[in-house]
Amino acid sequence: MFPWFVVLSSFLSLALGDLAVLDNNAEYNDGRFGPYVTQSYRSSDVNSPRLNFMKPFTSCDDGSFLFVAPRGGKAGSKPYILDAKGHLIWTADHHYGEVYNFQAQVYKGQQYLTFFAGDDTIRGHGAGKYYMIDQHYNEFRQIHAANGVKGDLHEFQIIDGKTALITAYHVVEAKLGDTEHEGRDGYIWESLFQEIDIETGEAVFEWRASEHVKLSESFDPIGSRGSEGDPWDFFHINSVDKDLNNNYLVSSRYLRSILYISGTTGEVLWHLGGKENSFTDESDPGQDALHFVGQHHARWTDNYNSITFFDNRADWTSQEDVKSAGTKILVDTELKTVAVDRVYVNPIHDVLSTSQGSLQTLPNGNILLGYGFNAVITEFSPHGEVLCDAYIGEPSSRFGTGDVQSYRNFKFNWTGLPTTEPSFRLINGTFFTSWLGSTEVRSWSLRHAFDEDRTYDDLALFPKEGFETRLELSAGQNIRRYVAIVALDQYGKDLAWSKTIDISKDVDFWLTRGIVDAASYDAEYSSDGRDREVDFEWLSIRDSMILSVLGFAVTLTGAIVWLLSTQKKEERADTADIEQCSYHHAECKPMGVMWKIQSLLSSKLKRISYEHEHIALLEPESVEPDEASEWSVATDRGAAV
Ligand SMILES: *[C@@H]1O[C@H](CO)[C@@H](O)[C@H](O)[C@H]1NC(C)=O
Ligand SMILES: *[C@@H]1O[C@H](CO)[C@@H](O)[C@H](O)[C@H]1NC(C)=O
């Protein structure tokens, strides 16, 4: 489709704007690039975490993206979409607050970016709201918890593309009667969840832990807590899922239990693990389906026959292992038996996360772990083999410090269609371009013109690699004064234009490198040269439209007259220079003059455009669609946007 690409690219030097991808880099892990490793760009003011791939994610590349949200002692809190090589696709251009649980979810058949943002300084839970961002990166909706409580960071799951499951924490008075503080009146952090109708914002279901669970089920010692200023977080809800029976699956960190809750009465139908466990463990020797600590992200899987979760194997007060793991448990809810199906353990590094974490079952059956308190993302085969493994900006020597945390990590497919224009900057004679959020751009077309508002011709085509593409020109390119970049999709079709850069103030730079030809410099950059072109700036839009129509009519009439007058000559001499169709071709003959006009339009005028004549007077819309790509070389800028 672009034969000229091959020619041009052979004399362009090409380099990534992004820094090199790091593979098992020891300096990184020693902390020599700092406690939070990021990269910045020249075409954009955003930055992104620089990943250290212990096992490249390119071997797990199914076309989807990594969704992470690093925060913590050293990392500012932003959501990031990264590709399999760690190259940035999108990040928020402003600070929403502390960002948790960044995902792509479906609501009413449309995909949205979703996350929690707010305050997370309230004893391990949050007070904030939930955001939905559409494919054009416009904020679609903010969702709040209902009934006067504040939304918490732990859960935001859209169910059936309609409702949202969210968690919340709320201080309530309680009789701390069934604890060792017999009879004491005090305060607890109530754990609750709500199912919110996204359309109306109302809760269609709400559940409060203390109404259905005894405080004595908690493994978290109350200590001196229980006052109004320091309530006891006895339950600590951290995930909610829903099944086809309209019942809920809730993970309680401090009960060390996963609870199954009736969607009609709120009653606890069974406990998996914890002090009130309802199941018999039929696991193989050496495995334990009922004992887990600080677990997160409990989800039904395998058509509601199994439950997966991230088993931290530690919390703030106890440590039961040297590493956290993903766990999949087979559950027979009739016979009340369970058995460990598989444990997913990272053999490359002992990563123990005392908080947070996620387990996502991918469509192909692979298991993706996010290590929460440590910025690690690992993909396993269904059988537990580590396929891909990366550190999200955090050196392994800093694990356990909380410098870089990412509550949950995911992989999702995503189509991002930003409405902003691509970013295009010229720095010291090198162009840099990027387009934050676009998943569709495959290559960049550098175009140039003598006059800012006139015809832009192709100068060079660069494949997009990484977030930022660096465009370097070399001698002999004869760059014109005004330059713009156009993002092209996989079919080579224009997606969007950047702003224009006037390179004339740096013309000495271009001259010394031979990128501008000294001989043509006077003609092209001096005012004499520009005066050769008709200045249309005084024309109003209406005037230019009238002139366009008139000009088109005149050109057409001229062409017909000329054709008719030359027809006889051509038939005699057979020396026509119209390339597209041979006169000897049978199908061409019957069309006569009309065919000639069309042929004339598609071949002669294209050449005229290269000679910088008045191509802008021609309306590109009048061209047959299948000729459009031919015409793009001469298309007026405004019409191609
Ligand atoms: C992404 O889409 C591809 C193609 O449809 C599919 O094979 C893959 O499973 C999807 N990946 C995720 C993480 O959804
Ligand atoms: C441009 O190049 C000059 C000379 O090589 C250098 O001193 C300057 O720092 C460069 N500027 C930028 C923005 O890179």
PDB file of N, CA and C in Angstrom, residues 249-311:
ATOM      1  N   LEU A 249     -20.539 -13.568  47.577  1.00  0.00           N
ATOM      2  CA  LEU A 249     -19.331 -14.188  48.131  1.00  0.00           C
ATOM      3  C   LEU A 249     -18.463 -13.049  48.673  1.00  0.00           C
ATOM      4  N   VAL A 250     -18.190 -13.061  49.975  1.00  0.00           N
ATOM      5  CA  VAL A 250     -17.511 -11.940  50.627  1.00  0.00           C
ATOM      6  C   VAL A 250     -16.225 -12.432  51.281  1.00  0.00           C
ATOM      7  N   SER A 251     -15.138 -11.708  51.073  1.00  0.00           N
ATOM      8  CA  SER A 251     -13.889 -12.048  51.742  1.00  0.00           C
ATOM      9  C   SER A 251     -13.693 -11.128  52.947  1.00  0.00           C
ATOM     10  N   SER A 252     -13.455 -11.747  54.111  1.00  0.00           N
ATOM     11  CA  SER A 252     -13.160 -10.993  55.332  1.00  0.00           C
ATOM     12  C   SER A 252     -11.734 -11.287  55.752  1.00  0.00           C
ATOM     13  N   ARG A 253     -10.926 -10.248  55.737  1.00  0.00           N
ATOM     14  CA  ARG A 253      -9.526 -10.418  56.098  1.00  0.00           C
ATOM     15  C   ARG A 253      -9.363 -10.900  57.538  1.00  0.00           C
ATOM     16  N   TYR A 254     -10.052 -10.269  58.487  1.00  0.00           N
ATOM     17  CA  TYR A 254      -9.807 -10.608  59.889  1.00  0.00           C
ATOM     18  C   TYR A 254     -10.610 -11.803  60.382  1.00  0.00           C
ATOM     19  N   LEU A 255     -11.591 -12.272  59.607  1.00  0.00           N
ATOM     20  CA  LEU A 255     -12.224 -13.548  59.943  1.00  0.00           C
ATOM     21  C   LEU A 255     -11.434 -14.711  59.331  1.00  0.00           C
ATOM     22  N   ARG A 256     -10.464 -14.378  58.455  1.00  0.00           N
ATOM     23  CA  ARG A 256      -9.710 -15.388  57.696  1.00  0.00           C
ATOM     24  C   ARG A 256     -10.698 -16.370  57.072  1.00  0.00           C
ATOM     25  N   SER A 257     -11.721 -15.787  56.466  1.00  0.00           N
ATOM     26  CA  SER A 257     -12.819 -16.608  55.992  1.00  0.00           C
ATOM     27  C   SER A 257     -13.452 -15.974  54.756  1.00  0.00           C
ATOM     28  N   ILE A 258     -14.029 -16.849  53.906  1.00  0.00           N
ATOM     29  CA  ILE A 258     -14.807 -16.393  52.762  1.00  0.00           C
ATOM     30  C   ILE A 258     -16.249 -16.791  53.039  1.00  0.00           C
ATOM     31  N   LEU A 259     -17.156 -15.818  53.038  1.00  0.00           N
ATOM     32  CA  LEU A 259     -18.527 -16.043  53.486  1.00  0.00           C
ATOM     33  C   LEU A 259     -19.483 -16.031  52.296  1.00  0.00           C
ATOM     34  N   TYR A 260     -20.479 -16.920  52.358  1.00  0.00           N
ATOM     35  CA  TYR A 260     -21.510 -16.973  51.313  1.00  0.00           C
ATOM     36  C   TYR A 260     -22.791 -16.427  51.922  1.00  0.00           C
ATOM     37  N   ILE A 261     -23.307 -15.358  51.321  1.00  0.00           N
ATOM     38  CA  ILE A 261     -24.356 -14.565  51.951  1.00  0.00           C
ATOM     39  C   ILE A 261     -25.631 -14.562  51.117  1.00  0.00           C
ATOM     40  N   SER A 262     -26.744 -14.830  51.763  1.00  0.00           N
ATOM     41  CA  SER A 262     -28.034 -14.855  51.073  1.00  0.00           C
ATOM     42  C   SER A 262     -28.375 -13.472  50.540  1.00  0.00           C
ATOM     43  N   GLY A 263     -28.741 -13.420  49.255  1.00  0.00           N
ATOM     44  CA  GLY A 263     -29.122 -12.161  48.628  1.00  0.00           C
ATOM     45  C   GLY A 263     -30.527 -11.709  49.011  1.00  0.00           C
ATOM     46  N   THR A 264     -31.262 -12.554  49.751  1.00  0.00           N
ATOM     47  CA  THR A 264     -32.593 -12.118  50.212  1.00  0.00           C
ATOM     48  C   THR A 264     -32.576 -11.748  51.693  1.00  0.00           C
ATOM     49  N   THR A 265     -31.983 -12.614  52.549  1.00  0.00           N
ATOM     50  CA  THR A 265     -32.036 -12.339  53.991  1.00  0.00           C
ATOM     51  C   THR A 265     -30.749 -11.747  54.553  1.00  0.00           C
ATOM     52  N   GLY A 266     -29.637 -11.858  53.810  1.00  0.00           N
ATOM     53  CA  GLY A 266     -28.363 -11.387  54.341  1.00  0.00           C
ATOM     54  C   GLY A 266     -27.698 -12.378  55.285  1.00  0.00           C
ATOM     55  N   GLU A 267     -28.387 -13.471  55.540  1.00  0.00           N
ATOM     56  CA  GLU A 267     -27.880 -14.512  56.429  1.00  0.00           C
ATOM     57  C   GLU A 267     -26.604 -15.131  55.832  1.00  0.00           C
ATOM     58  N   VAL A 268     -25.656 -15.524  56.711  1.00  0.00           N
ATOM     59  CA  VAL A 268     -24.449 -16.205  56.238  1.00  0.00           C
ATOM     60  C   VAL A 268     -24.803 -17.673  56.005  1.00  0.00           C
ATOM     61  N   LEU A 269     -24.788 -18.116  54.745  1.00  0.00           N
ATOM     62  CA  LEU A 269     -25.205 -19.483  54.415  1.00  0.00           C
ATOM     63  C   LEU A 269     -24.096 -20.480  54.702  1.00  0.00           C
ATOM     64  N   TRP A 270     -22.856 -20.072  54.482  1.00  0.00           N
ATOM     65  CA  TRP A 270     -21.721 -20.890  54.922  1.00  0.00           C
ATOM     66  C   TRP A 270     -20.451 -20.055  55.025  1.00  0.00           C
ATOM     67  N   HIS A 271     -19.486 -20.586  55.769  1.00  0.00           N
ATOM     68  CA  HIS A 271     -18.153 -19.994  55.897  1.00  0.00           C
ATOM     69  C   HIS A 271     -17.146 -20.961  55.279  1.00  0.00           C
ATOM     70  N   LEU A 272     -16.272 -20.455  54.437  1.00  0.00           N
ATOM     71  CA  LEU A 272     -15.127 -21.251  53.972  1.00  0.00           C
ATOM     72  C   LEU A 272     -13.915 -20.758  54.765  1.00  0.00           C
ATOM     73  N   GLY A 273     -13.418 -21.611  55.685  1.00  0.00           N
ATOM     74  CA  GLY A 273     -12.321 -21.203  56.564  1.00  0.00           C
ATOM     75  C   GLY A 273     -12.819 -20.333  57.710  1.00  0.00           C
ATOM     76  N   GLY A 274     -11.923 -20.029  58.638  1.00  0.00           N
ATOM     77  CA  GLY A 274     -12.266 -19.199  59.781  1.00  0.00           C
ATOM     78  C   GLY A 274     -12.826 -20.003  60.940  1.00  0.00           C
ATOM     79  N   LYS A 275     -13.227 -19.294  61.993  1.00  0.00           N
ATOM     80  CA  LYS A 275     -13.661 -19.960  63.224  1.00  0.00           C
ATOM     81  C   LYS A 275     -14.991 -20.700  63.056  1.00  0.00           C
ATOM     82  N   GLU A 276     -15.805 -20.299  62.103  1.00  0.00           N
ATOM     83  CA  GLU A 276     -17.121 -20.918  61.904  1.00  0.00           C
ATOM     84  C   GLU A 276     -17.159 -21.727  60.605  1.00  0.00           C
ATOM     85  N   ASN A 277     -16.005 -22.255  60.200  1.00  0.00           N
ATOM     86  CA  ASN A 277     -15.895 -22.976  58.933  1.00  0.00           C
ATOM     87  C   ASN A 277     -16.975 -24.054  58.770  1.00  0.00           C
ATOM     88  N   SER A 278     -17.543 -24.143  57.554  1.00  0.00           N
ATOM     89  CA  SER A 278     -18.632 -25.087  57.274  1.00  0.00           C
ATOM     90  C   SER A 278     -18.182 -26.307  56.474  1.00  0.00           C
ATOM     91  N   PHE A 279     -16.906 -26.401  56.087  1.00  0.00           N
ATOM     92  CA  PHE A 279     -16.482 -27.406  55.110  1.00  0.00           C
ATOM     93  C   PHE A 279     -15.533 -28.443  55.701  1.00  0.00           C
ATOM     94  N   THR A 280     -15.537 -29.621  55.054  1.00  0.00           N
ATOM     95  CA  THR A 280     -14.544 -30.653  55.333  1.00  0.00           C
ATOM     96  C   THR A 280     -13.472 -30.563  54.253  1.00  0.00           C
ATOM     97  N   ASP A 281     -12.221 -30.584  54.670  1.00  0.00           N
ATOM     98  CA  ASP A 281     -11.114 -30.439  53.722  1.00  0.00           C
ATOM     99  C   ASP A 281     -10.694 -31.809  53.196  1.00  0.00           C
ATOM    100  N   GLU A 282     -10.814 -32.017  51.889  1.00  0.00           N
ATOM    101  CA  GLU A 282     -10.393 -33.285  51.275  1.00  0.00           C
ATOM    102  C   GLU A 282      -9.159 -33.091  50.402  1.00  0.00           C
ATOM    103  N   SER A 283      -8.356 -32.096  50.749  1.00  0.00           N
ATOM    104  CA  SER A 283      -7.140 -31.828  49.973  1.00  0.00           C
ATOM    105  C   SER A 283      -6.145 -32.969  50.112  1.00  0.00           C
ATOM    106  N   ASP A 284      -5.218 -33.046  49.140  1.00  0.00           N
ATOM    107  CA  ASP A 284      -4.117 -34.003  49.224  1.00  0.00           C
ATOM    108  C   ASP A 284      -3.287 -33.688  50.471  1.00  0.00           C
ATOM    109  N   PRO A 285      -2.575 -34.717  50.973  1.00  0.00           N
ATOM    110  CA  PRO A 285      -1.722 -34.472  52.142  1.00  0.00           C
ATOM    111  C   PRO A 285      -0.759 -33.311  51.877  1.00  0.00           C
ATOM    112  N   GLY A 286      -0.538 -32.499  52.864  1.00  0.00           N
ATOM    113  CA  GLY A 286       0.385 -31.372  52.709  1.00  0.00           C
ATOM    114  C   GLY A 286      -0.291 -30.116  52.207  1.00  0.00           C
ATOM    115  N   GLN A 287      -1.563 -30.230  51.819  1.00  0.00           N
ATOM    116  CA  GLN A 287      -2.274 -29.043  51.349  1.00  0.00           C
ATOM    117  C   GLN A 287      -3.437 -28.754  52.288  1.00  0.00           C
ATOM    118  N   ASP A 288      -3.784 -27.493  52.358  1.00  0.00           N
ATOM    119  CA  ASP A 288      -4.800 -27.072  53.322  1.00  0.00           C
ATOM    120  C   ASP A 288      -5.710 -26.044  52.658  1.00  0.00           C
ATOM    121  N   ALA A 289      -6.955 -26.428  52.453  1.00  0.00           N
ATOM    122  CA  ALA A 289      -7.887 -25.535  51.755  1.00  0.00           C
ATOM    123  C   ALA A 289      -8.566 -24.551  52.703  1.00  0.00           C
ATOM    124  N   LEU A 290      -8.416 -24.759  53.993  1.00  0.00           N
ATOM    125  CA  LEU A 290      -9.214 -23.981  54.954  1.00  0.00           C
ATOM    126  C   LEU A 290      -8.407 -22.974  55.744  1.00  0.00           C
ATOM    127  N   HIS A 291      -7.083 -23.068  55.650  1.00  0.00           N
ATOM    128  CA  HIS A 291      -6.265 -22.170  56.440  1.00  0.00           C
ATOM    129  C   HIS A 291      -5.570 -21.165  55.529  1.00  0.00           C
ATOM    130  N   PHE A 292      -6.040 -19.945  55.543  1.00  0.00           N
ATOM    131  CA  PHE A 292      -5.387 -18.873  54.792  1.00  0.00           C
ATOM    132  C   PHE A 292      -5.405 -17.637  55.669  1.00  0.00           C
ATOM    133  N   VAL A 293      -4.514 -16.687  55.335  1.00  0.00           N
ATOM    134  CA  VAL A 293      -4.338 -15.523  56.215  1.00  0.00           C
ATOM    135  C   VAL A 293      -4.303 -14.239  55.379  1.00  0.00           C
ATOM    136  N   GLY A 294      -5.139 -13.293  55.766  1.00  0.00           N
ATOM    137  CA  GLY A 294      -5.107 -11.964  55.143  1.00  0.00           C
ATOM    138  C   GLY A 294      -5.550 -11.962  53.695  1.00  0.00           C
ATOM    139  N   GLN A 295      -6.305 -13.002  53.295  1.00  0.00           N
ATOM    140  CA  GLN A 295      -6.612 -13.208  51.873  1.00  0.00           C
ATOM    141  C   GLN A 295      -7.394 -12.061  51.227  1.00  0.00           C
ATOM    142  N   HIS A 296      -7.234 -11.939  49.886  1.00  0.00           N
ATOM    143  CA  HIS A 296      -7.894 -10.891  49.100  1.00  0.00           C
ATOM    144  C   HIS A 296      -8.524 -11.460  47.830  1.00  0.00           C
ATOM    145  N   HIS A 297      -9.495 -10.725  47.305  1.00  0.00           N
ATOM    146  CA  HIS A 297      -9.997 -10.911  45.934  1.00  0.00           C
ATOM    147  C   HIS A 297     -10.583 -12.304  45.712  1.00  0.00           C
ATOM    148  N   ALA A 298     -11.542 -12.702  46.541  1.00  0.00           N
ATOM    149  CA  ALA A 298     -12.185 -14.012  46.369  1.00  0.00           C
ATOM    150  C   ALA A 298     -13.199 -13.942  45.227  1.00  0.00           C
ATOM    151  N   ARG A 299     -13.080 -14.893  44.291  1.00  0.00           N
ATOM    152  CA  ARG A 299     -13.953 -14.902  43.111  1.00  0.00           C
ATOM    153  C   ARG A 299     -14.399 -16.323  42.798  1.00  0.00           C
ATOM    154  N   TRP A 300     -15.656 -16.444  42.378  1.00  0.00           N
ATOM    155  CA  TRP A 300     -16.102 -17.709  41.796  1.00  0.00           C
ATOM    156  C   TRP A 300     -15.401 -17.915  40.455  1.00  0.00           C
ATOM    157  N   THR A 301     -15.124 -19.192  40.127  1.00  0.00           N
ATOM    158  CA  THR A 301     -14.592 -19.497  38.802  1.00  0.00           C
ATOM    159  C   THR A 301     -15.055 -20.906  38.421  1.00  0.00           C
ATOM    160  N   ASP A 302     -14.673 -21.365  37.225  1.00  0.00           N
ATOM    161  CA  ASP A 302     -15.084 -22.699  36.744  1.00  0.00           C
ATOM    162  C   ASP A 302     -16.586 -22.905  36.910  1.00  0.00           C
ATOM    163  N   ASN A 303     -17.362 -21.969  36.406  1.00  0.00           N
ATOM    164  CA  ASN A 303     -18.815 -22.125  36.463  1.00  0.00           C
ATOM    165  C   ASN A 303     -19.329 -22.358  37.893  1.00  0.00           C
ATOM    166  N   TYR A 304     -18.790 -21.605  38.829  1.00  0.00           N
ATOM    167  CA  TYR A 304     -19.205 -21.635  40.245  1.00  0.00           C
ATOM    168  C   TYR A 304     -18.851 -22.947  40.947  1.00  0.00           C
ATOM    169  N   ASN A 305     -17.883 -23.671  40.411  1.00  0.00           N
ATOM    170  CA  ASN A 305     -17.429 -24.887  41.076  1.00  0.00           C
ATOM    171  C   ASN A 305     -16.132 -24.694  41.854  1.00  0.00           C
ATOM    172  N   SER A 306     -15.475 -23.543  41.635  1.00  0.00           N
ATOM    173  CA  SER A 306     -14.215 -23.286  42.337  1.00  0.00           C
ATOM    174  C   SER A 306     -14.190 -21.836  42.797  1.00  0.00           C
ATOM    175  N   ILE A 307     -13.358 -21.592  43.802  1.00  0.00           N
ATOM    176  CA  ILE A 307     -13.130 -20.230  44.285  1.00  0.00           C
ATOM    177  C   ILE A 307     -11.635 -19.953  44.192  1.00  0.00           C
ATOM    178  N   THR A 308     -11.287 -18.788  43.664  1.00  0.00           N
ATOM    179  CA  THR A 308      -9.884 -18.375  43.636  1.00  0.00           C
ATOM    180  C   THR A 308      -9.706 -17.177  44.561  1.00  0.00           C
ATOM    181  N   PHE A 309      -8.514 -17.031  45.099  1.00  0.00           N
ATOM    182  CA  PHE A 309      -8.183 -15.826  45.867  1.00  0.00           C
ATOM    183  C   PHE A 309      -6.680 -15.677  45.979  1.00  0.00           C
ATOM    184  N   PHE A 310      -6.261 -14.469  46.362  1.00  0.00           N
ATOM    185  CA  PHE A 310      -4.855 -14.207  46.637  1.00  0.00           C
ATOM    186  C   PHE A 310      -4.656 -14.456  48.115  1.00  0.00           C
ATOM    187  N   ASP A 311      -3.857 -15.473  48.454  1.00  0.00           N
ATOM    188  CA  ASP A 311      -3.620 -15.809  49.858  1.00  0.00           C
ATOM    189  C   ASP A 311      -2.346 -15.098  50.311  1.00  0.00           C
TER     190      ASP A 311
END
